[in-house]
Short mmCIF file of N, CA and C in Angstrom, two decimals:
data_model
loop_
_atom_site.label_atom_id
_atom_site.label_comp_id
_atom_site.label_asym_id
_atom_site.label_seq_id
_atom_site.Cartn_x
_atom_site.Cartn_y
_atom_site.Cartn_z
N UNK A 19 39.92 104.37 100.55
CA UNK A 19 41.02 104.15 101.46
C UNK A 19 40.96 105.22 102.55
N UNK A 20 41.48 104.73 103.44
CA UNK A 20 41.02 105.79 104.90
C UNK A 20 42.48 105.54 105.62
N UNK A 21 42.86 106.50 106.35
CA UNK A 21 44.02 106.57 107.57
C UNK A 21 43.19 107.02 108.71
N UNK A 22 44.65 106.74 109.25
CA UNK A 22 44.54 107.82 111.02
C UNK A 22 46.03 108.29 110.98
N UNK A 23 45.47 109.64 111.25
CA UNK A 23 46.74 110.41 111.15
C UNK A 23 47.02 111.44 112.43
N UNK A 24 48.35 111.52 112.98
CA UNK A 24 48.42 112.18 114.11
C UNK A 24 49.13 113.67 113.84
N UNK A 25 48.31 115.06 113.83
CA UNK A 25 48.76 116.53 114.08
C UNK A 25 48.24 117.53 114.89
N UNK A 26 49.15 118.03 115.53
CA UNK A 26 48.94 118.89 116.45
C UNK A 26 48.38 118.39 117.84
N UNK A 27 49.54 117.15 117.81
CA UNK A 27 48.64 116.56 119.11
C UNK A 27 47.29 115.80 118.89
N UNK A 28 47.00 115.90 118.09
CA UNK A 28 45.20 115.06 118.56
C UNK A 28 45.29 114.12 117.21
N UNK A 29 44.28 113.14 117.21
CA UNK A 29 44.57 111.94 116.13
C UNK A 29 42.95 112.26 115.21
N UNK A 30 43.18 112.40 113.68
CA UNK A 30 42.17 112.34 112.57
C UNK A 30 41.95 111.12 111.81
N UNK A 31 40.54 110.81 111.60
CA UNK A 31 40.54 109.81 110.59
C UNK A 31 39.96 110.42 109.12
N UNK A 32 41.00 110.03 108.38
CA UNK A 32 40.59 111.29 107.01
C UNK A 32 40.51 109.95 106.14
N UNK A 33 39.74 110.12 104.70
CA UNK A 33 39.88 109.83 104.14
C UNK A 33 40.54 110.59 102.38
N UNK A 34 40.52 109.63 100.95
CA UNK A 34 40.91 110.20 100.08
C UNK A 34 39.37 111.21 99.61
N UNK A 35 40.17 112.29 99.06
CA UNK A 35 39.18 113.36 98.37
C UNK A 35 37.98 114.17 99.52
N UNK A 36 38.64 113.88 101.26
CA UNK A 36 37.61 114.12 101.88
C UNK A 36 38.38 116.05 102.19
N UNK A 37 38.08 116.14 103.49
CA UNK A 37 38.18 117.64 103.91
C UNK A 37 37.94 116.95 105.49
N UNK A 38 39.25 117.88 106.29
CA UNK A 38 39.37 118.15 107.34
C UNK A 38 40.02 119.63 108.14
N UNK A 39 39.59 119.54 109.10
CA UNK A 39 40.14 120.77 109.89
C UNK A 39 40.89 120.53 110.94
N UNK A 40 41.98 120.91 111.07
CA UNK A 40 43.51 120.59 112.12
C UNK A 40 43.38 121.95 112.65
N UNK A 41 44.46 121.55 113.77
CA UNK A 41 45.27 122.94 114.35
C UNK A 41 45.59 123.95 113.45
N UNK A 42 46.37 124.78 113.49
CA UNK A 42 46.74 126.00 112.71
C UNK A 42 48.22 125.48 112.28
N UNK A 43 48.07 124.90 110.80
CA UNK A 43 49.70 124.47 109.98
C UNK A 43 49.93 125.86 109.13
N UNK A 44 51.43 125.61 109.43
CA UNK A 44 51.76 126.95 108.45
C UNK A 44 52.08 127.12 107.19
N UNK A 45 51.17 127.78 106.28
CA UNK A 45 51.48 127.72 104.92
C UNK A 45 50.07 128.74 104.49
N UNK A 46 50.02 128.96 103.07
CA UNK A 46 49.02 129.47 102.61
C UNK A 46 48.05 128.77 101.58
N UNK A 47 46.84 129.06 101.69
CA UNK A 47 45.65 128.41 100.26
C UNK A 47 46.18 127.62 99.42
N UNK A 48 46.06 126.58 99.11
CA UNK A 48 46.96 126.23 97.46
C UNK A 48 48.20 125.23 97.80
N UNK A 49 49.05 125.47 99.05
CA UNK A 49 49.54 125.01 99.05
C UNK A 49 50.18 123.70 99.60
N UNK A 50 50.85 122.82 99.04
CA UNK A 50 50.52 121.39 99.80
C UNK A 50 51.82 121.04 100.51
N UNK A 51 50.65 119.85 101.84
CA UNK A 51 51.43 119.46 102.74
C UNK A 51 51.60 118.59 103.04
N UNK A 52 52.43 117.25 103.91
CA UNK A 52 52.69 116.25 103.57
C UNK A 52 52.82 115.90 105.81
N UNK A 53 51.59 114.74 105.83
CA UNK A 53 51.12 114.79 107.01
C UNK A 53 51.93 113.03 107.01
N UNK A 54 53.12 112.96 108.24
CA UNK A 54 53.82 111.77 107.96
C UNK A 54 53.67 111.02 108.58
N UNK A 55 52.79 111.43 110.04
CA UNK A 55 52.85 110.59 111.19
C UNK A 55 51.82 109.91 111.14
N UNK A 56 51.26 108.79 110.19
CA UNK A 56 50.59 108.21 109.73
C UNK A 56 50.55 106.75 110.81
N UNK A 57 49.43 106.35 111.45
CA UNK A 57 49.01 105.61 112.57
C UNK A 57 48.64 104.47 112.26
N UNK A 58 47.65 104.62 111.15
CA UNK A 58 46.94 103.29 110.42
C UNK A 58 46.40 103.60 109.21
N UNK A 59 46.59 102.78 108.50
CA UNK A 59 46.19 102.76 107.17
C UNK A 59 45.41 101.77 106.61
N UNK A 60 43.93 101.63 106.11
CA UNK A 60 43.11 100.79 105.78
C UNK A 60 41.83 100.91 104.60
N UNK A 61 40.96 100.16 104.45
CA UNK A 61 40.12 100.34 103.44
C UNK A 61 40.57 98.99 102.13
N UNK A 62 41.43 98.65 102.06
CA UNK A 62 41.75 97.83 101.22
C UNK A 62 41.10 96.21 102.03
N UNK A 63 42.04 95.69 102.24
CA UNK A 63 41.58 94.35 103.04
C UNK A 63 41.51 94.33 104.66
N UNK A 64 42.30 94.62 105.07
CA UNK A 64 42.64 94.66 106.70
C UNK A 64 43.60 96.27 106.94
N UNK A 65 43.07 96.48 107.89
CA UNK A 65 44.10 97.51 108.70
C UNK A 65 45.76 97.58 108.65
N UNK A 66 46.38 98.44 108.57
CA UNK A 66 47.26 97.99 108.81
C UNK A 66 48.04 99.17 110.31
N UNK A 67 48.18 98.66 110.84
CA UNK A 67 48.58 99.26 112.18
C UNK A 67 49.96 99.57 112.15
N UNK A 68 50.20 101.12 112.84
CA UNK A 68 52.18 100.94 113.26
C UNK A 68 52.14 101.50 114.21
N UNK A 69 53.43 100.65 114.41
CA UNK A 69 54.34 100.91 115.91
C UNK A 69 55.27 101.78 115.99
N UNK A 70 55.09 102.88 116.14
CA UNK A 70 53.97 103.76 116.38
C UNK A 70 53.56 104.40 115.19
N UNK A 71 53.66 103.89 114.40
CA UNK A 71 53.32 104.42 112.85
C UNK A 71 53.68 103.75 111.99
N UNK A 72 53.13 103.62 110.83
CA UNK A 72 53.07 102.88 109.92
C UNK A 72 54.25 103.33 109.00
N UNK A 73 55.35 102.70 108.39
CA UNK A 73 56.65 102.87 108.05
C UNK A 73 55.99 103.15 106.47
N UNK A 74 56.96 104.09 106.03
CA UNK A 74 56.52 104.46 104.48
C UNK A 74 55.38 105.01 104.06
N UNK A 75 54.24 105.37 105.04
CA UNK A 75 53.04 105.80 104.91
C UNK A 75 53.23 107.55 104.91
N UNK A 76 52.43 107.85 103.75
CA UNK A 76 52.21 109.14 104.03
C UNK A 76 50.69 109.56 103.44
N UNK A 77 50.63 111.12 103.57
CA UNK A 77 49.57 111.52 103.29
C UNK A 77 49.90 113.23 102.68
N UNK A 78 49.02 113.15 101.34
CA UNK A 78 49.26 114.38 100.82
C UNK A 78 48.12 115.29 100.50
N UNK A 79 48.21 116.71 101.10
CA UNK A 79 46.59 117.52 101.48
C UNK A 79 47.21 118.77 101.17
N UNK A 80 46.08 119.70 100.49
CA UNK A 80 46.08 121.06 99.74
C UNK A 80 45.50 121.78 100.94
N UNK A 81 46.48 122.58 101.57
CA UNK A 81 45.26 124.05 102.23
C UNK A 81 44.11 124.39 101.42
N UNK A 82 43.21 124.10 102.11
CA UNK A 82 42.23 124.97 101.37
C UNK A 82 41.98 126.56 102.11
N UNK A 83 42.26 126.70 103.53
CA UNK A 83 42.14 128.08 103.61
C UNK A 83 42.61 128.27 105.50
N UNK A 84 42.99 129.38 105.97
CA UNK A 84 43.31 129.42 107.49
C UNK A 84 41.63 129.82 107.76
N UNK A 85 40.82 129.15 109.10
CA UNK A 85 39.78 129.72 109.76
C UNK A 85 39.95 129.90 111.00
N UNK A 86 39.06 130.24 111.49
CA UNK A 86 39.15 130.43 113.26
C UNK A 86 38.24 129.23 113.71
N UNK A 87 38.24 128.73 114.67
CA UNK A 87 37.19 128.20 115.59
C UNK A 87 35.92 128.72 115.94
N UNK A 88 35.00 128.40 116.64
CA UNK A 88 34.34 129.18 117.87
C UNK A 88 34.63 130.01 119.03
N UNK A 89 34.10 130.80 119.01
CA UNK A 89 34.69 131.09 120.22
C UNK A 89 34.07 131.44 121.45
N UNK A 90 35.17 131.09 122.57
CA UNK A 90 34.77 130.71 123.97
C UNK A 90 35.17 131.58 124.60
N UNK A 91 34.14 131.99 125.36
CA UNK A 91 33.91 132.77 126.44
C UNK A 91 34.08 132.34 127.86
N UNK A 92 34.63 133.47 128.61
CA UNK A 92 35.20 132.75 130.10
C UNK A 92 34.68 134.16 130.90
N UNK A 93 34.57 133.77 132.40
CA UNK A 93 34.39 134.86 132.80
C UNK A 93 34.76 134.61 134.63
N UNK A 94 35.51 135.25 134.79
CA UNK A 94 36.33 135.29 136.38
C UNK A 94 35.32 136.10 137.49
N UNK A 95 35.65 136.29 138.82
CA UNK A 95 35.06 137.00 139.21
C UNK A 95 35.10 136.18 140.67
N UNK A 96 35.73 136.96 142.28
CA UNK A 96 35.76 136.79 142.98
C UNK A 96 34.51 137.75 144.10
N UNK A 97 34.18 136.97 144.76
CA UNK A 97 32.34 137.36 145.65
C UNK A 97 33.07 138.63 147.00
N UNK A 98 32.33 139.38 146.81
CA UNK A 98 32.44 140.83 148.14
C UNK A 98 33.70 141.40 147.32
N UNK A 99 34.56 141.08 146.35
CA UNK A 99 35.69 142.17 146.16
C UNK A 99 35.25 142.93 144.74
N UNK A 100 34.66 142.96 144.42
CA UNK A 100 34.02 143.77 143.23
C UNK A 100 35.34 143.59 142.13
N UNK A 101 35.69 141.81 141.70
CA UNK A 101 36.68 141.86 140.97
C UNK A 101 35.84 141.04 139.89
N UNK A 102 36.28 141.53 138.70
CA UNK A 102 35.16 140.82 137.54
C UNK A 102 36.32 140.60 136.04
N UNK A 103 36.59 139.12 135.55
CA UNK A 103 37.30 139.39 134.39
C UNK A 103 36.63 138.43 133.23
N UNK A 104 36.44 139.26 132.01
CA UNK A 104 35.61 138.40 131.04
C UNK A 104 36.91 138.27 130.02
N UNK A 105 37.06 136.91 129.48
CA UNK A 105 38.05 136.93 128.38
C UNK A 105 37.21 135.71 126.89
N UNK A 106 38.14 135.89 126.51
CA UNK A 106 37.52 134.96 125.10
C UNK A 106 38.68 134.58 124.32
N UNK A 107 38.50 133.26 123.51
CA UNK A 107 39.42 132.80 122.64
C UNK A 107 38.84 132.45 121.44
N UNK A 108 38.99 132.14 120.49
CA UNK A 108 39.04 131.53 118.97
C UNK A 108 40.48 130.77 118.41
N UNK A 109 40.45 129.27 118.40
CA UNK A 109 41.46 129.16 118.01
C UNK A 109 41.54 129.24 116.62
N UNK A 110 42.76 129.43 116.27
CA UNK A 110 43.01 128.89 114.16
C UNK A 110 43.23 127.95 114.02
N UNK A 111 42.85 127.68 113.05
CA UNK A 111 42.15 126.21 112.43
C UNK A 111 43.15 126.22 110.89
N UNK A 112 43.24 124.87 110.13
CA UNK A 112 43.65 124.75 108.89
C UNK A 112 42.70 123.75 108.26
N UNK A 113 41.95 124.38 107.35
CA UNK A 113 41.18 123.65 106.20
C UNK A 113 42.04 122.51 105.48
N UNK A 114 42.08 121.09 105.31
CA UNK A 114 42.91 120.74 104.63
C UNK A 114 41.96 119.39 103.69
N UNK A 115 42.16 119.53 102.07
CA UNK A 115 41.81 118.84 101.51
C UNK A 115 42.78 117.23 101.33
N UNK A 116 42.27 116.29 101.33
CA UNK A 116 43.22 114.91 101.38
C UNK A 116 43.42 114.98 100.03
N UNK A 117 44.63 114.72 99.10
CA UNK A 117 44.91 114.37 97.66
C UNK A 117 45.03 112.87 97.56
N UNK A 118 45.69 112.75 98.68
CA UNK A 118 46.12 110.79 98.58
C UNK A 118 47.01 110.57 99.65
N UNK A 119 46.72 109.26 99.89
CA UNK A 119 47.19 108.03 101.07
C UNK A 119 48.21 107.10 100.26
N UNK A 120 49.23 107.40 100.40
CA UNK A 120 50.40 106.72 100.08
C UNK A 120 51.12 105.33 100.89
N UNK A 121 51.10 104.37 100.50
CA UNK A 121 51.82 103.45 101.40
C UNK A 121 53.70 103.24 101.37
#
């Protein structure tokens, strides 16, 4: 069974017993979270689609751990004024294991 699930702004397709990485949710290792804004739900016979989410659907996932991203490098710098700026980011990330797709 597979969803699409919407956090932190951007949309995942997870399945059961899989592993994904989201935005940065707050909580620690171990502990579980309950992802509601559930989009579509399928794998059985047909899809099932909601407007704008699928009513009664949920989804239940174990932190597995906080990480960082990659990180990106930027670098500024305007010509004849001897102005130079280097910056960098890494965003945090949340490890999250799927337990189950609930209808």
């Amino acid at each position: 069974m597979y969803a699409i699930v919407r956090t932190g702004g951007k949309q995942y397709r997870i399945e059961e017993k899989g592993l994904v990485t989201v935005d940065k949710l707050a909580g620690e290792a171990g502990e579980t979270v309950t992802l509601g804004e559930v989009l579509c739900v399928g794998g059985t016979d047909s899809p099932q689609w909601g407007r704008p989410t699928v009513s009664g659907a949920s989804v239940t996932a174990t932190i597995v751990g906080q990480v960082k991203g990659p990180k990106i490098d930027g670098f500024n710098y305007k010509p004849k004024q001897n102005i130079r700026k280097h910056w960098g980011h890494r965003q945090q990330l949340t490890r999250l294991r799927i337990e189950s797709i609930t209808l």
